[in-house]
Short mmCIF file of C-alpha atoms in Angstrom, two decimals:
data_model
loop_
_atom_site.label_atom_id
_atom_site.label_comp_id
_atom_site.label_asym_id
_atom_site.label_seq_id
_atom_site.Cartn_x
_atom_site.Cartn_y
_atom_site.Cartn_z
CA ASN K 1 0.00 0.00 0.00
CA MET K 2 1.54 3.25 -1.19
CA LYS K 3 0.12 5.31 1.69
CA HIS K 4 1.40 2.92 4.35
CA LEU K 5 4.80 2.65 2.68
CA ILE K 6 5.25 6.42 2.65
CA ALA K 7 4.04 6.72 6.25
CA ALA K 8 6.65 4.16 7.31
CA ALA K 9 9.46 5.77 5.37
CA MET K 10 12.58 6.74 7.25
CA THR K 11 13.84 10.16 6.28
CA ALA K 12 17.27 9.86 4.67
CA ALA K 13 18.35 12.59 7.04
CA SER K 14 21.55 14.54 6.75
CA LEU K 15 24.32 12.94 8.78
CA VAL K 16 27.67 13.87 10.25
CA VAL K 17 30.21 14.29 7.46
CA ALA K 18 32.55 11.31 7.32
CA MET K 19 35.55 10.65 5.11
CA SER K 20 35.09 7.95 2.48
CA ASN K 21 37.35 4.96 2.68
CA GLY K 22 37.73 5.14 -1.10
CA ALA K 23 36.45 1.60 -1.67
CA ALA K 24 35.43 0.98 -5.28
CA ALA K 25 36.39 4.57 -6.12
CA ALA K 26 37.83 3.51 -9.46
CA ASP K 27 34.57 1.79 -10.42
CA ARG K 28 32.53 4.86 -9.53
CA GLN K 29 34.84 7.13 -11.52
CA SER K 30 34.63 4.77 -14.50
CA SER K 31 30.81 4.86 -14.38
CA LEU K 32 30.80 8.64 -14.15
CA LYS K 33 32.73 8.88 -17.41
CA SER K 34 29.57 7.78 -19.22
CA MET K 35 27.62 10.66 -17.61
CA PRO K 36 28.76 14.05 -18.94
CA GLY K 37 27.76 16.97 -16.76
CA TRP K 38 27.77 15.01 -13.49
CA GLU K 39 29.79 17.83 -11.86
CA ALA K 40 26.54 19.78 -11.44
CA VAL K 41 25.87 17.45 -8.50
CA GLY K 42 27.66 18.25 -5.26
CA ARG K 43 27.84 17.78 -1.53
CA LEU K 44 26.15 20.23 0.80
CA ASN K 45 28.17 20.82 3.96
CA ILE K 46 25.66 22.01 6.55
CA SER K 47 26.85 23.99 9.56
CA GLY K 48 30.15 22.11 9.42
CA ARG K 49 28.49 19.00 10.89
CA ASN K 50 25.89 17.51 8.57
CA MET K 51 25.66 16.67 4.88
CA CYS K 52 23.17 16.33 2.05
CA THR K 53 23.39 16.27 -1.74
CA GLY K 54 22.36 19.10 -4.06
CA THR K 55 22.18 19.81 -7.80
CA LEU K 56 23.00 22.99 -9.69
CA ILE K 57 19.85 23.96 -11.65
CA ALA K 58 20.90 27.52 -12.56
CA SER K 59 24.22 29.33 -12.29
CA ASN K 60 23.27 30.53 -8.80
CA MET K 61 20.62 27.99 -7.74
CA VAL K 62 20.88 24.55 -6.11
CA LEU K 63 18.01 22.09 -5.66
CA THR K 64 17.94 19.85 -2.59
CA ALA K 65 15.53 18.30 -0.06
CA ALA K 66 13.69 20.68 2.29
CA HIS K 67 14.39 18.56 5.37
CA CYS K 68 18.12 19.16 4.85
CA LEU K 69 17.52 22.72 6.06
CA PHE K 70 16.46 21.57 9.52
CA ASP K 71 18.63 20.26 12.32
CA PRO K 72 18.04 16.47 12.48
CA LYS K 73 18.16 16.49 16.31
CA SER K 74 16.39 19.69 17.34
CA GLY K 75 14.15 20.14 14.29
CA ARG K 76 15.05 23.83 14.16
CA ALA K 77 15.69 25.63 10.86
CA ILE K 78 19.38 25.92 9.93
CA ASP K 79 20.99 29.25 9.04
CA ALA K 80 21.33 28.97 5.24
CA THR K 81 24.50 31.06 5.26
CA LYS K 82 26.22 28.19 7.12
CA ILE K 83 25.80 25.87 4.12
CA VAL K 84 28.54 25.30 1.51
CA PHE K 85 27.92 23.64 -1.87
CA GLU K 86 30.86 21.65 -3.24
CA ALA K 87 30.01 20.93 -6.87
CA GLY K 88 31.68 17.96 -8.53
CA LEU K 89 33.48 16.93 -5.35
CA MET K 90 35.92 14.09 -6.02
CA GLY K 91 38.25 13.21 -3.17
CA SER K 92 39.72 16.39 -1.71
CA ARG K 93 38.87 18.60 -4.69
CA SER K 94 35.63 20.11 -5.94
CA LYS K 95 34.98 21.63 -9.35
CA ALA K 96 33.53 24.71 -7.63
CA SER K 97 32.75 25.65 -4.03
CA ARG K 98 30.21 28.30 -3.03
CA GLY K 99 28.52 29.54 0.11
CA VAL K 100 24.73 29.90 0.28
CA ALA K 101 23.02 33.28 0.65
CA LYS K 102 19.36 32.26 0.92
CA ALA K 103 17.14 29.18 1.14
CA VAL K 104 13.49 28.81 0.11
CA VAL K 105 11.48 25.76 1.20
CA HIS K 106 8.39 24.45 -0.63
CA PRO K 107 5.36 26.27 0.88
CA LYS K 108 3.55 22.98 1.62
CA TYR K 109 6.49 21.46 3.47
CA GLN K 110 6.02 21.02 7.23
CA HIS K 111 9.04 19.70 9.03
CA ARG K 112 8.55 16.73 11.34
CA ARG K 113 11.34 14.56 12.64
CA THR K 114 9.11 11.50 12.19
CA GLY K 115 6.07 10.64 10.10
CA ASN K 116 5.17 11.48 6.51
CA ALA K 117 4.67 15.26 6.71
CA GLN K 118 7.58 15.88 4.38
CA MET K 119 6.48 13.57 1.57
CA GLY K 120 5.54 15.10 -1.77
CA SER K 121 6.82 18.59 -0.99
CA ASP K 122 10.31 17.86 0.35
CA ILE K 123 12.21 20.23 -1.93
CA ALA K 124 14.07 23.50 -1.42
CA VAL K 125 16.05 25.93 -3.55
CA LEU K 126 19.31 27.48 -2.35
CA ARG K 127 20.67 30.71 -3.83
CA LEU K 128 24.43 30.72 -3.97
CA ALA K 129 26.36 33.73 -2.67
CA LYS K 130 28.25 33.79 -5.97
CA PRO K 131 27.15 32.18 -9.27
CA ILE K 132 29.08 29.30 -10.82
CA SER K 133 30.02 30.15 -14.41
CA THR K 134 28.49 27.88 -17.05
CA ARG K 135 32.03 27.65 -18.45
CA GLU K 136 32.92 25.76 -15.27
CA ILE K 137 29.76 23.74 -14.75
CA ARG K 138 26.58 23.63 -16.81
CA PRO K 139 23.40 23.36 -14.66
CA LEU K 140 21.32 20.23 -15.22
CA GLU K 141 18.13 20.54 -17.20
CA MET K 142 14.92 19.40 -15.55
CA SER K 143 11.94 17.35 -16.62
CA TRP K 144 8.45 16.99 -15.11
CA ASP K 145 8.13 13.59 -16.81
CA ALA K 146 8.62 10.80 -14.26
CA ASN K 147 6.21 7.88 -14.32
CA ARG K 148 5.77 4.34 -13.06
CA GLY K 149 8.02 1.90 -14.89
CA ASP K 150 10.60 4.52 -15.91
CA ALA K 151 14.28 3.62 -15.68
CA VAL K 152 16.19 6.18 -13.62
CA GLY K 153 19.52 6.66 -11.87
CA VAL K 154 20.64 8.35 -8.65
CA LEU K 155 23.90 10.25 -8.08
CA SER K 156 24.61 11.04 -4.44
CA TYR K 157 27.10 11.73 -1.70
CA ASN K 158 26.35 9.78 1.45
CA TYR K 159 27.73 8.57 4.76
CA THR K 160 29.72 5.80 3.06
CA HIS K 161 30.83 7.84 0.05
CA ALA K 162 31.16 11.28 1.64
CA THR K 163 33.89 12.63 -0.64
CA ARG K 164 33.14 10.76 -3.87
CA PRO K 165 29.81 10.55 -5.68
CA ASN K 166 28.00 7.23 -5.68
CA LEU K 167 26.17 6.39 -8.91
CA GLU K 168 23.33 3.89 -9.13
CA PRO K 169 22.85 3.93 -12.89
CA SER K 170 19.81 1.72 -13.32
CA CYS K 171 16.75 1.40 -11.09
CA LYS K 172 13.02 1.80 -11.62
CA VAL K 173 10.04 3.88 -10.57
CA LEU K 174 7.78 1.36 -8.81
CA ALA K 175 4.87 3.67 -8.01
CA LYS K 176 3.77 7.28 -8.30
CA GLN K 177 1.20 9.14 -6.22
CA SER K 178 0.78 12.83 -6.96
CA THR K 179 4.29 14.29 -6.52
CA THR K 180 5.74 11.29 -4.66
CA LEU K 181 7.72 8.45 -6.26
CA VAL K 182 8.64 5.05 -4.82
CA MET K 183 11.71 3.63 -6.54
CA SER K 184 13.88 0.53 -6.45
CA CYS K 185 16.95 2.79 -6.14
CA ARG K 186 18.94 2.07 -2.98
CA VAL K 187 20.10 5.14 -1.09
CA GLU K 188 22.06 5.63 2.11
CA PHE K 189 21.91 8.22 4.87
CA GLY K 190 23.32 11.53 3.68
CA ALA K 191 21.89 11.11 0.17
CA SER K 192 18.92 13.37 0.92
CA GLY K 193 18.44 15.93 -1.84
CA ALA K 194 20.24 13.79 -4.41
CA PRO K 195 18.99 14.02 -7.99
CA VAL K 196 16.95 11.26 -9.58
CA LEU K 197 18.00 11.27 -13.22
CA GLN K 198 16.81 10.14 -16.62
CA VAL K 199 20.06 8.66 -17.88
CA THR K 200 21.05 8.10 -21.51
CA PRO K 201 24.64 6.86 -21.97
CA GLY K 202 26.87 9.58 -23.40
CA ARG K 203 24.30 12.33 -22.86
CA VAL K 204 23.83 14.86 -20.09
CA PRO K 205 21.18 13.45 -17.72
CA MET K 206 17.83 15.13 -17.00
CA LEU K 207 16.81 15.80 -13.40
CA VAL K 208 13.29 14.46 -12.69
CA SER K 209 13.07 14.11 -8.91
CA VAL K 210 14.80 14.64 -5.55
CA ILE K 211 15.57 11.94 -2.98
CA SER K 212 13.64 12.40 0.25
CA ALA K 213 13.80 9.15 2.19
CA LYS K 214 14.76 5.51 2.37
CA ALA K 215 12.14 2.91 3.21
CA ALA K 216 11.28 -0.77 2.78
CA MET K 217 8.61 -2.53 0.76
CA GLY K 218 8.37 -5.72 2.76
CA SER K 219 12.01 -6.80 2.98
CA THR K 220 13.01 -4.90 -0.18
CA PRO K 221 14.84 -1.57 0.26
CA VAL K 222 13.26 1.28 -1.69
CA SER K 223 13.63 5.05 -1.87
CA ILE K 224 11.09 7.86 -1.78
CA ALA K 225 11.46 10.98 -3.92
CA THR K 226 9.62 14.22 -4.65
CA THR K 227 8.92 14.94 -8.33
CA LEU K 228 9.34 18.33 -9.97
CA ASP K 229 6.46 20.50 -11.11
CA SER K 230 5.68 24.13 -11.86
CA SER K 231 5.97 25.07 -8.16
CA LEU K 232 9.73 24.85 -8.62
CA TRP K 233 9.72 28.01 -10.77
CA LYS K 234 8.05 29.91 -7.91
CA LEU K 235 10.70 28.70 -5.46
CA MET K 236 13.42 29.83 -7.84
CA ARG K 237 11.83 33.27 -8.18
CA LEU K 238 11.54 33.62 -4.40
CA ALA K 239 15.15 32.53 -3.94
CA GLY K 240 16.42 34.82 -6.69
#
């Protein structure tokens, strides 16, 4: 039952930043070579303690999960100016690093540390303090078209792979309800805000959704994501 699954979902909350052990780094780098433009995805360092994943969607705008902007312990809103976006982070180097000047959360999002209040509206837009030139990194294009049965991929930074992106190139959308997707993609803590992508080998991927939570369908791990719609343009205008 889609409703019960979402209600039982565990938020893939931002976690303490940890150094990756580098395991399978070569394999991940090899896979990334087939995905031009992946550098638009980066790690969000939050208040020097927590992490999420974000995606450059304009030269000065980053898309992430709304719950990343709240302290996972206290539930209080985080000062956006204490967030740093490290685009294309690979090991100790990022393609570009920028501070955040402003954050705008989806108007329907209500933060709860437990429960399903965040589902379907768990997105936020961050305005960078300084734009990233398109000569350095080209923002990912977005699509509203995500449906049951679609093949997708997820690119994320997480607790295990904190300094190198982890690519799951092929998983499926199992169900869709309004602006919420249930997918077979496996995600780990710290991957909140990661882009769900329509992937075509050799082409720049299209961003279709944002990771919100990890859950289980019976004994099968699944992930929950928020799809994109026209409300995103309003968030971008408010952030701008």
